């Protein structure tokens, strides 16, 4: 049950980030406040905070408005409802027997109460718009090579550049005061803050590069072209996407409880030999993503279905 909750939490953090963070912060705040009040009144110790938070989450899971956060709970069916449903089915079937005796039965899809709603798109993708003449989707990706090299290089550069920043801070202070007003303590602080500033800038750049190289790539598909990220392809030479090699240089987890599956590079069958894209997707869902994208590519710009298909129907035999 906890695994299902954390899986749903990861999904909500990606799809409904502000609302999920708000609910999570609110529940934790209520748990801490209630636990703090109990501790002040009865001197129970800090352990009561854990219990209070768990009870708060349990109580909130019973609130109907938060069903999207905790997941839908299965509603038990009583014996009376079950008997009434069976009686209604029997009555309806007996009334409709004569009416539908000479007609073929057509099964109508019925939504099962409490059942999981099918996904609109594979894990790691989202639909912006789909129309017969244009489709726009987004795919969670990492950029080949730079997804690991840029953060690593900037992180290492932070330690290498810190002494340089300290030296610059020292020199700036030394040149800003006359030699007889020079103070060792002030020079030390100037060096310290100079090195700290450079270190912070490099770390901030490393964090930025980590997320910048994990974009939600926009894929634009029209009858004439495919624009995958910043690369434009002519559809006259394109024959669909393929899965390339697999790498463990990066990870694209669907949620915080996922295992490490690595990433797979995407290829586009283009011309005689094809082209490697610089984007890589989660290896575990790569086949679903490729099948889904190829289906959208085939449907955009496809001719409308014929009113009469000569390849379908009954062909009379002449004896």
mmCIF file of C-alpha atoms in Angstrom:
data_model
loop_
_atom_site.group_PDB
_atom_site.id
_atom_site.type_symbol
_atom_site.label_atom_id
_atom_site.label_comp_id
_atom_site.label_asym_id
_atom_site.label_seq_id
_atom_site.Cartn_x
_atom_site.Cartn_y
_atom_site.Cartn_z
ATOM 1 C CA UNK A 1 0.000 0.000 0.000
ATOM 2 C CA UNK A 2 2.855 2.387 0.827
ATOM 3 C CA UNK A 3 4.435 1.583 -2.536
ATOM 4 C CA UNK A 4 1.194 2.514 -4.330
ATOM 5 C CA UNK A 5 1.004 5.765 -2.352
ATOM 6 C CA UNK A 6 4.575 6.803 -3.218
ATOM 7 C CA UNK A 7 4.008 5.852 -6.859
ATOM 8 C CA UNK A 8 0.891 8.055 -6.973
ATOM 9 C CA UNK A 9 2.782 10.805 -5.123
ATOM 10 C CA UNK A 10 5.474 10.777 -7.793
ATOM 11 C CA UNK A 11 2.830 10.991 -10.540
ATOM 12 C CA UNK A 12 1.089 13.917 -8.811
ATOM 13 C CA UNK A 13 4.375 15.759 -8.251
ATOM 14 C CA UNK A 14 4.962 15.736 -12.017
ATOM 15 C CA UNK A 15 1.409 16.429 -13.182
ATOM 16 C CA UNK A 16 -0.047 18.577 -10.356
ATOM 17 C CA UNK A 17 3.063 20.016 -8.702
ATOM 18 C CA UNK A 18 1.588 23.124 -6.958
ATOM 19 C CA UNK A 19 -1.509 21.315 -5.646
ATOM 20 C CA UNK A 20 0.494 18.274 -4.484
ATOM 21 C CA UNK A 21 3.101 20.373 -2.668
ATOM 22 C CA UNK A 22 0.334 22.419 -1.073
ATOM 23 C CA UNK A 23 -1.512 19.352 0.243
ATOM 24 C CA UNK A 24 1.730 17.729 1.419
ATOM 25 C CA UNK A 25 2.862 20.878 3.228
ATOM 26 C CA UNK A 26 -0.559 21.398 4.787
ATOM 27 C CA UNK A 27 -0.833 17.840 6.110
ATOM 28 C CA UNK A 28 2.676 17.936 7.567
ATOM 29 C CA UNK A 29 1.966 21.315 9.187
ATOM 30 C CA UNK A 30 -1.285 20.039 10.735
ATOM 31 C CA UNK A 31 0.488 16.918 12.003
ATOM 32 C CA UNK A 32 3.282 18.956 13.605
ATOM 33 C CA UNK A 33 0.866 21.428 15.192
ATOM 34 C CA UNK A 34 -1.390 18.728 16.643
ATOM 35 C CA UNK A 35 1.604 16.739 17.869
ATOM 36 C CA UNK A 36 3.180 19.842 19.388
ATOM 37 C CA UNK A 37 -0.010 20.689 21.279
ATOM 38 C CA UNK A 38 -0.287 17.127 22.621
ATOM 39 C CA UNK A 39 3.360 17.194 23.672
ATOM 40 C CA UNK A 40 2.903 20.491 25.507
ATOM 41 C CA UNK A 41 -0.160 19.219 27.366
ATOM 42 C CA UNK A 42 0.947 15.699 28.261
ATOM 43 C CA UNK A 43 4.776 15.767 27.888
ATOM 44 C CA UNK A 44 4.695 12.779 25.611
ATOM 45 C CA UNK A 45 7.995 13.469 23.880
ATOM 46 C CA UNK A 46 8.854 13.917 20.194
ATOM 47 C CA UNK A 47 7.549 10.444 19.271
ATOM 48 C CA UNK A 48 4.023 11.841 19.337
ATOM 49 C CA UNK A 49 4.870 13.946 16.261
ATOM 50 C CA UNK A 50 5.311 10.804 14.142
ATOM 51 C CA UNK A 51 2.032 9.365 15.383
ATOM 52 C CA UNK A 52 0.257 12.682 14.846
ATOM 53 C CA UNK A 53 1.488 12.973 11.261
ATOM 54 C CA UNK A 54 0.446 9.389 10.441
ATOM 55 C CA UNK A 55 -3.010 9.928 11.967
ATOM 56 C CA UNK A 56 -3.372 13.189 10.028
ATOM 57 C CA UNK A 57 -2.575 11.461 6.741
ATOM 58 C CA UNK A 58 -4.942 8.597 7.597
ATOM 59 C CA UNK A 59 -7.786 11.007 8.390
ATOM 60 C CA UNK A 60 -7.124 13.039 5.245
ATOM 61 C CA UNK A 61 -7.257 9.891 3.101
ATOM 62 C CA UNK A 62 -10.948 9.600 4.063
ATOM 63 C CA UNK A 63 -11.726 13.045 2.641
ATOM 64 C CA UNK A 64 -13.417 12.689 -0.749
ATOM 65 C CA UNK A 65 -11.899 15.904 -2.119
ATOM 66 C CA UNK A 66 -8.400 14.445 -1.623
ATOM 67 C CA UNK A 67 -9.082 11.198 -3.484
ATOM 68 C CA UNK A 68 -6.780 12.371 -6.308
ATOM 69 C CA UNK A 69 -3.929 12.649 -3.768
ATOM 70 C CA UNK A 70 -4.387 9.314 -1.979
ATOM 71 C CA UNK A 71 -6.011 7.353 -4.791
ATOM 72 C CA UNK A 72 -9.555 6.052 -5.158
ATOM 73 C CA UNK A 73 -10.658 3.632 -2.443
ATOM 74 C CA UNK A 74 -12.721 0.630 -3.466
ATOM 75 C CA UNK A 75 -16.346 0.969 -2.382
ATOM 76 C CA UNK A 76 -17.796 -2.261 -0.944
ATOM 77 C CA UNK A 77 -20.995 -3.525 -2.513
ATOM 78 C CA UNK A 78 -23.692 -4.568 -0.044
ATOM 79 C CA UNK A 79 -25.742 -7.753 -0.390
ATOM 80 C CA UNK A 80 -28.906 -5.723 -0.948
ATOM 81 C CA UNK A 81 -27.345 -3.752 -3.809
ATOM 82 C CA UNK A 82 -25.972 -6.949 -5.297
ATOM 83 C CA UNK A 83 -29.375 -8.679 -5.149
ATOM 84 C CA UNK A 84 -31.119 -5.658 -6.609
ATOM 85 C CA UNK A 85 -28.606 -5.468 -9.431
ATOM 86 C CA UNK A 86 -29.061 -9.167 -10.242
ATOM 87 C CA UNK A 87 -32.847 -8.780 -10.213
ATOM 88 C CA UNK A 88 -32.665 -5.782 -12.516
ATOM 89 C CA UNK A 89 -30.391 -7.602 -14.935
ATOM 90 C CA UNK A 90 -32.773 -10.577 -15.062
ATOM 91 C CA UNK A 91 -35.786 -8.323 -15.618
ATOM 92 C CA UNK A 92 -34.037 -6.322 -18.315
ATOM 93 C CA UNK A 93 -32.824 -9.450 -20.060
ATOM 94 C CA UNK A 94 -36.312 -10.996 -20.080
ATOM 95 C CA UNK A 95 -37.877 -7.787 -21.432
ATOM 96 C CA UNK A 96 -35.306 -7.352 -24.169
ATOM 97 C CA UNK A 97 -35.171 -10.974 -25.337
ATOM 98 C CA UNK A 98 -37.943 -10.608 -27.898
ATOM 99 C CA UNK A 99 -36.742 -7.200 -29.071
ATOM 100 C CA UNK A 100 -33.167 -8.294 -29.744
ATOM 101 C CA UNK A 101 -33.865 -11.840 -30.899
ATOM 102 C CA UNK A 102 -33.406 -10.928 -34.555
ATOM 103 C CA UNK A 103 -30.688 -8.276 -34.050
ATOM 104 C CA UNK A 104 -26.964 -8.841 -33.382
ATOM 105 C CA UNK A 105 -25.917 -7.868 -29.882
ATOM 106 C CA UNK A 106 -23.567 -4.892 -29.664
ATOM 107 C CA UNK A 107 -21.448 -4.736 -26.516
ATOM 108 C CA UNK A 108 -21.288 -1.236 -25.073
ATOM 109 C CA UNK A 109 -18.284 -0.348 -22.933
ATOM 110 C CA UNK A 110 -19.230 0.156 -19.308
ATOM 111 C CA UNK A 111 -16.894 1.934 -16.915
ATOM 112 C CA UNK A 112 -16.171 -0.205 -13.856
ATOM 113 C CA UNK A 113 -16.575 1.794 -10.661
ATOM 114 C CA UNK A 114 -13.278 2.257 -8.863
ATOM 115 C CA UNK A 115 -11.211 0.877 -11.765
ATOM 116 C CA UNK A 116 -7.975 2.558 -12.806
ATOM 117 C CA UNK A 117 -8.453 4.992 -15.680
ATOM 118 C CA UNK A 118 -6.362 4.060 -18.742
ATOM 119 C CA UNK A 119 -3.470 6.361 -19.511
ATOM 120 C CA UNK A 120 -3.864 8.898 -22.287
ATOM 121 C CA UNK A 121 -0.171 8.527 -23.149
ATOM 122 C CA UNK A 122 2.812 6.397 -22.047
ATOM 123 C CA UNK A 123 4.690 7.157 -18.830
ATOM 124 C CA UNK A 124 7.056 10.064 -19.385
ATOM 125 C CA UNK A 125 4.978 11.735 -22.096
ATOM 126 C CA UNK A 126 2.141 14.240 -22.264
ATOM 127 C CA UNK A 127 -0.262 15.419 -24.961
ATOM 128 C CA UNK A 128 -0.467 19.129 -25.758
ATOM 129 C CA UNK A 129 -2.797 18.863 -28.748
ATOM 130 C CA UNK A 130 -3.654 16.275 -31.391
ATOM 131 C CA UNK A 131 -5.538 17.060 -34.599
ATOM 132 C CA UNK A 132 -5.663 15.467 -38.072
ATOM 133 C CA UNK A 133 -3.326 18.146 -39.476
ATOM 134 C CA UNK A 134 -1.008 18.755 -36.487
ATOM 135 C CA UNK A 135 0.041 17.114 -33.222
ATOM 136 C CA UNK A 136 2.103 18.517 -30.363
ATOM 137 C CA UNK A 137 3.375 16.260 -27.576
ATOM 138 C CA UNK A 138 6.133 16.375 -24.972
ATOM 139 C CA UNK A 139 8.568 13.615 -24.013
ATOM 140 C CA UNK A 140 10.631 13.530 -20.814
ATOM 141 C CA UNK A 141 14.207 13.152 -22.026
ATOM 142 C CA UNK A 142 17.859 13.574 -21.168
ATOM 143 C CA UNK A 143 20.359 15.088 -23.593
ATOM 144 C CA UNK A 144 23.062 12.666 -24.672
ATOM 145 C CA UNK A 145 26.499 13.203 -23.033
ATOM 146 C CA UNK A 146 25.714 16.626 -21.574
ATOM 147 C CA UNK A 147 23.210 15.196 -19.078
ATOM 148 C CA UNK A 148 26.113 13.844 -16.973
ATOM 149 C CA UNK A 149 29.174 15.740 -18.235
ATOM 150 C CA UNK A 150 27.915 19.297 -17.643
ATOM 151 C CA UNK A 151 26.899 18.852 -13.966
ATOM 152 C CA UNK A 152 30.060 16.837 -13.253
ATOM 153 C CA UNK A 153 32.360 19.378 -14.914
ATOM 154 C CA UNK A 154 30.726 22.364 -13.206
ATOM 155 C CA UNK A 155 30.724 20.596 -9.831
ATOM 156 C CA UNK A 156 34.422 19.809 -10.127
ATOM 157 C CA UNK A 157 35.074 23.336 -11.383
ATOM 158 C CA UNK A 158 33.528 24.740 -8.198
ATOM 159 C CA UNK A 159 36.369 23.287 -6.109
ATOM 160 C CA UNK A 160 39.037 24.280 -8.616
ATOM 161 C CA UNK A 161 37.763 27.854 -9.009
ATOM 162 C CA UNK A 162 37.254 28.571 -5.296
ATOM 163 C CA UNK A 163 40.936 29.464 -4.664
ATOM 164 C CA UNK A 164 40.827 31.753 -7.685
ATOM 165 C CA UNK A 165 37.759 33.505 -6.291
ATOM 166 C CA UNK A 166 39.488 33.901 -2.939
ATOM 167 C CA UNK A 167 42.523 35.420 -4.663
ATOM 168 C CA UNK A 168 40.341 37.826 -6.626
ATOM 169 C CA UNK A 169 38.587 38.909 -3.433
ATOM 170 C CA UNK A 170 41.909 39.487 -1.718
ATOM 171 C CA UNK A 171 43.269 41.528 -4.626
ATOM 172 C CA UNK A 172 40.131 43.647 -4.841
ATOM 173 C CA UNK A 173 40.370 44.500 -1.146
ATOM 174 C CA UNK A 174 44.113 45.187 -1.334
ATOM 175 C CA UNK A 175 43.648 47.635 -4.198
ATOM 176 C CA UNK A 176 40.675 49.360 -2.556
ATOM 177 C CA UNK A 177 42.553 50.614 0.551
ATOM 178 C CA UNK A 178 45.878 52.412 1.070
ATOM 179 C CA UNK A 179 48.757 50.246 2.261
ATOM 180 C CA UNK A 180 48.751 51.807 5.760
ATOM 181 C CA UNK A 181 45.036 50.958 6.233
ATOM 182 C CA UNK A 182 45.418 47.337 5.205
ATOM 183 C CA UNK A 183 43.889 44.947 7.782
ATOM 184 C CA UNK A 184 44.547 41.216 7.794
ATOM 185 C CA UNK A 185 41.080 40.379 9.146
ATOM 186 C CA UNK A 186 39.339 42.392 6.434
ATOM 187 C CA UNK A 187 41.541 40.778 3.791
ATOM 188 C CA UNK A 188 40.615 37.349 5.136
ATOM 189 C CA UNK A 189 36.901 38.091 4.918
ATOM 190 C CA UNK A 190 37.298 39.470 1.396
ATOM 191 C CA UNK A 191 39.075 36.276 0.349
ATOM 192 C CA UNK A 192 36.497 34.112 2.097
ATOM 193 C CA UNK A 193 33.510 35.775 0.477
ATOM 194 C CA UNK A 194 35.219 35.877 -2.910
ATOM 195 C CA UNK A 195 35.822 32.128 -2.806
ATOM 196 C CA UNK A 196 32.315 31.476 -1.454
ATOM 197 C CA UNK A 197 30.731 33.540 -4.224
ATOM 198 C CA UNK A 198 32.605 31.700 -6.967
ATOM 199 C CA UNK A 199 31.840 28.338 -5.365
ATOM 200 C CA UNK A 200 28.128 29.175 -5.134
ATOM 201 C CA UNK A 201 27.987 30.331 -8.760
ATOM 202 C CA UNK A 202 29.533 27.098 -10.006
ATOM 203 C CA UNK A 203 27.231 24.940 -7.854
ATOM 204 C CA UNK A 204 24.193 26.910 -9.058
ATOM 205 C CA UNK A 205 25.352 26.418 -12.646
ATOM 206 C CA UNK A 206 25.792 22.676 -12.026
ATOM 207 C CA UNK A 207 22.246 22.396 -10.641
ATOM 208 C CA UNK A 208 20.875 24.424 -13.558
ATOM 209 C CA UNK A 209 22.707 22.243 -16.095
ATOM 210 C CA UNK A 210 21.320 19.103 -14.461
ATOM 211 C CA UNK A 211 17.721 20.180 -15.035
ATOM 212 C CA UNK A 212 18.422 21.949 -18.352
ATOM 213 C CA UNK A 213 19.707 18.688 -19.802
ATOM 214 C CA UNK A 214 16.553 16.840 -18.697
ATOM 215 C CA UNK A 215 13.949 18.707 -20.745
ATOM 216 C CA UNK A 216 10.394 17.867 -21.644
ATOM 217 C CA UNK A 217 11.131 17.863 -25.355
ATOM 218 C CA UNK A 218 8.448 19.334 -27.583
ATOM 219 C CA UNK A 219 7.621 17.192 -30.629
ATOM 220 C CA UNK A 220 5.705 18.939 -33.410
ATOM 221 C CA UNK A 221 4.257 16.730 -36.140
ATOM 222 C CA UNK A 222 2.647 18.073 -39.321
ATOM 223 C CA UNK A 223 1.861 16.439 -42.680
ATOM 224 C CA UNK A 224 5.125 17.870 -44.076
ATOM 225 C CA UNK A 225 7.610 17.834 -41.203
ATOM 226 C CA UNK A 226 8.628 16.469 -37.814
ATOM 227 C CA UNK A 227 10.325 18.886 -35.426
ATOM 228 C CA UNK A 228 11.808 16.852 -32.580
ATOM 229 C CA UNK A 229 13.161 19.409 -30.113
ATOM 230 C CA UNK A 230 15.399 21.721 -32.116
ATOM 231 C CA UNK A 231 15.868 19.346 -35.075
ATOM 232 C CA UNK A 232 13.638 19.579 -38.154
ATOM 233 C CA UNK A 233 13.025 16.559 -40.407
ATOM 234 C CA UNK A 234 11.287 16.361 -43.772
ATOM 235 C CA UNK A 235 8.575 13.689 -43.647
ATOM 236 C CA UNK A 236 9.273 12.700 -47.258
ATOM 237 C CA UNK A 237 12.495 11.076 -45.976
ATOM 238 C CA UNK A 238 11.270 9.944 -42.534
ATOM 239 C CA UNK A 239 10.011 6.435 -41.806
ATOM 240 C CA UNK A 240 9.386 6.516 -38.070
ATOM 241 C CA UNK A 241 11.299 6.346 -34.796
ATOM 242 C CA UNK A 242 13.464 3.490 -33.574
ATOM 243 C CA UNK A 243 15.138 2.528 -30.271
ATOM 244 C CA UNK A 244 18.915 2.881 -30.247
ATOM 245 C CA UNK A 245 21.486 1.748 -27.725
ATOM 246 C CA UNK A 246 20.973 1.682 -23.958
ATOM 247 C CA UNK A 247 23.085 3.568 -21.418
ATOM 248 C CA UNK A 248 23.296 3.852 -17.631
ATOM 249 C CA UNK A 249 24.914 7.289 -17.739
ATOM 250 C CA UNK A 250 21.648 8.865 -16.547
ATOM 251 C CA UNK A 251 18.263 7.963 -15.078
ATOM 252 C CA UNK A 252 14.720 9.124 -15.797
ATOM 253 C CA UNK A 253 12.621 7.741 -12.957
ATOM 254 C CA UNK A 254 8.846 7.876 -13.251
ATOM 255 C CA UNK A 255 8.625 8.243 -9.455
ATOM 256 C CA UNK A 256 10.881 8.111 -6.411
ATOM 257 C CA UNK A 257 10.295 4.379 -5.828
ATOM 258 C CA UNK A 258 11.340 3.262 -9.326
ATOM 259 C CA UNK A 259 14.377 1.091 -9.900
ATOM 260 C CA UNK A 260 17.282 2.152 -12.098
ATOM 261 C CA UNK A 261 16.579 1.196 -15.718
ATOM 262 C CA UNK A 262 18.928 3.520 -17.575
ATOM 263 C CA UNK A 263 18.063 5.455 -20.717
ATOM 264 C CA UNK A 264 17.838 4.561 -24.412
ATOM 265 C CA UNK A 265 18.776 6.787 -27.295
ATOM 266 C CA UNK A 266 16.196 7.429 -29.988
ATOM 267 C CA UNK A 267 16.803 7.128 -33.732
ATOM 268 C CA UNK A 268 14.746 8.345 -36.645
ATOM 269 C CA UNK A 269 14.674 6.271 -39.822
ATOM 270 C CA UNK A 270 15.610 9.095 -42.187
ATOM 271 C CA UNK A 271 16.809 8.654 -45.730
ATOM 272 C CA UNK A 272 18.900 5.581 -46.403
ATOM 273 C CA UNK A 273 20.688 5.325 -43.050
ATOM 274 C CA UNK A 274 18.773 7.126 -40.324
ATOM 275 C CA UNK A 275 19.773 9.732 -37.752
ATOM 276 C CA UNK A 276 20.612 9.495 -34.050
ATOM 277 C CA UNK A 277 18.708 12.014 -31.948
ATOM 278 C CA UNK A 278 20.504 13.679 -29.066
ATOM 279 C CA UNK A 279 17.564 12.824 -26.800
ATOM 280 C CA UNK A 280 17.329 9.698 -24.629
ATOM 281 C CA UNK A 281 14.269 8.315 -22.830
ATOM 282 C CA UNK A 282 13.612 5.908 -19.970
ATOM 283 C CA UNK A 283 14.628 2.440 -21.201
ATOM 284 C CA UNK A 284 11.773 0.716 -19.382
ATOM 285 C CA UNK A 285 9.147 2.733 -21.294
ATOM 286 C CA UNK A 286 11.123 3.321 -24.506
ATOM 287 C CA UNK A 287 9.211 0.768 -26.612
ATOM 288 C CA UNK A 288 5.838 2.208 -25.558
ATOM 289 C CA UNK A 289 6.992 5.756 -26.314
ATOM 290 C CA UNK A 290 8.267 4.812 -29.783
ATOM 291 C CA UNK A 291 5.087 2.898 -30.691
ATOM 292 C CA UNK A 292 2.945 5.782 -29.459
ATOM 293 C CA UNK A 293 4.909 8.446 -31.352
ATOM 294 C CA UNK A 294 4.915 6.414 -34.557
ATOM 295 C CA UNK A 295 1.147 6.001 -34.280
ATOM 296 C CA UNK A 296 0.707 9.766 -34.003
ATOM 297 C CA UNK A 297 3.064 10.356 -36.941
ATOM 298 C CA UNK A 298 1.089 7.926 -39.109
ATOM 299 C CA UNK A 299 -2.259 9.508 -38.193
ATOM 300 C CA UNK A 300 -1.253 13.134 -38.813
ATOM 301 C CA UNK A 301 -1.827 13.915 -42.473
ATOM 302 C CA UNK A 302 -3.351 10.500 -43.203
ATOM 303 C CA UNK A 303 -6.111 10.487 -45.872
ATOM 304 C CA UNK A 304 -9.674 10.279 -44.520
ATOM 305 C CA UNK A 305 -11.220 6.791 -44.457
ATOM 306 C CA UNK A 306 -13.177 5.793 -47.533
ATOM 307 C CA UNK A 307 -16.943 5.515 -47.297
ATOM 308 C CA UNK A 308 -16.816 2.168 -49.041
ATOM 309 C CA UNK A 309 -13.810 -0.097 -48.693
ATOM 310 C CA UNK A 310 -13.601 -2.695 -51.467
ATOM 311 C CA UNK A 311 -11.310 -4.822 -49.291
ATOM 312 C CA UNK A 312 -13.986 -5.299 -46.644
ATOM 313 C CA UNK A 313 -17.461 -6.811 -46.737
ATOM 314 C CA UNK A 314 -19.055 -9.891 -48.283
ATOM 315 C CA UNK A 315 -18.178 -10.944 -51.798
ATOM 316 C CA UNK A 316 -20.955 -12.972 -53.531
ATOM 317 C CA UNK A 317 -19.973 -16.156 -55.316
ATOM 318 C CA UNK A 318 -21.326 -16.811 -58.785
ATOM 319 C CA UNK A 319 -22.199 -20.484 -59.349
#
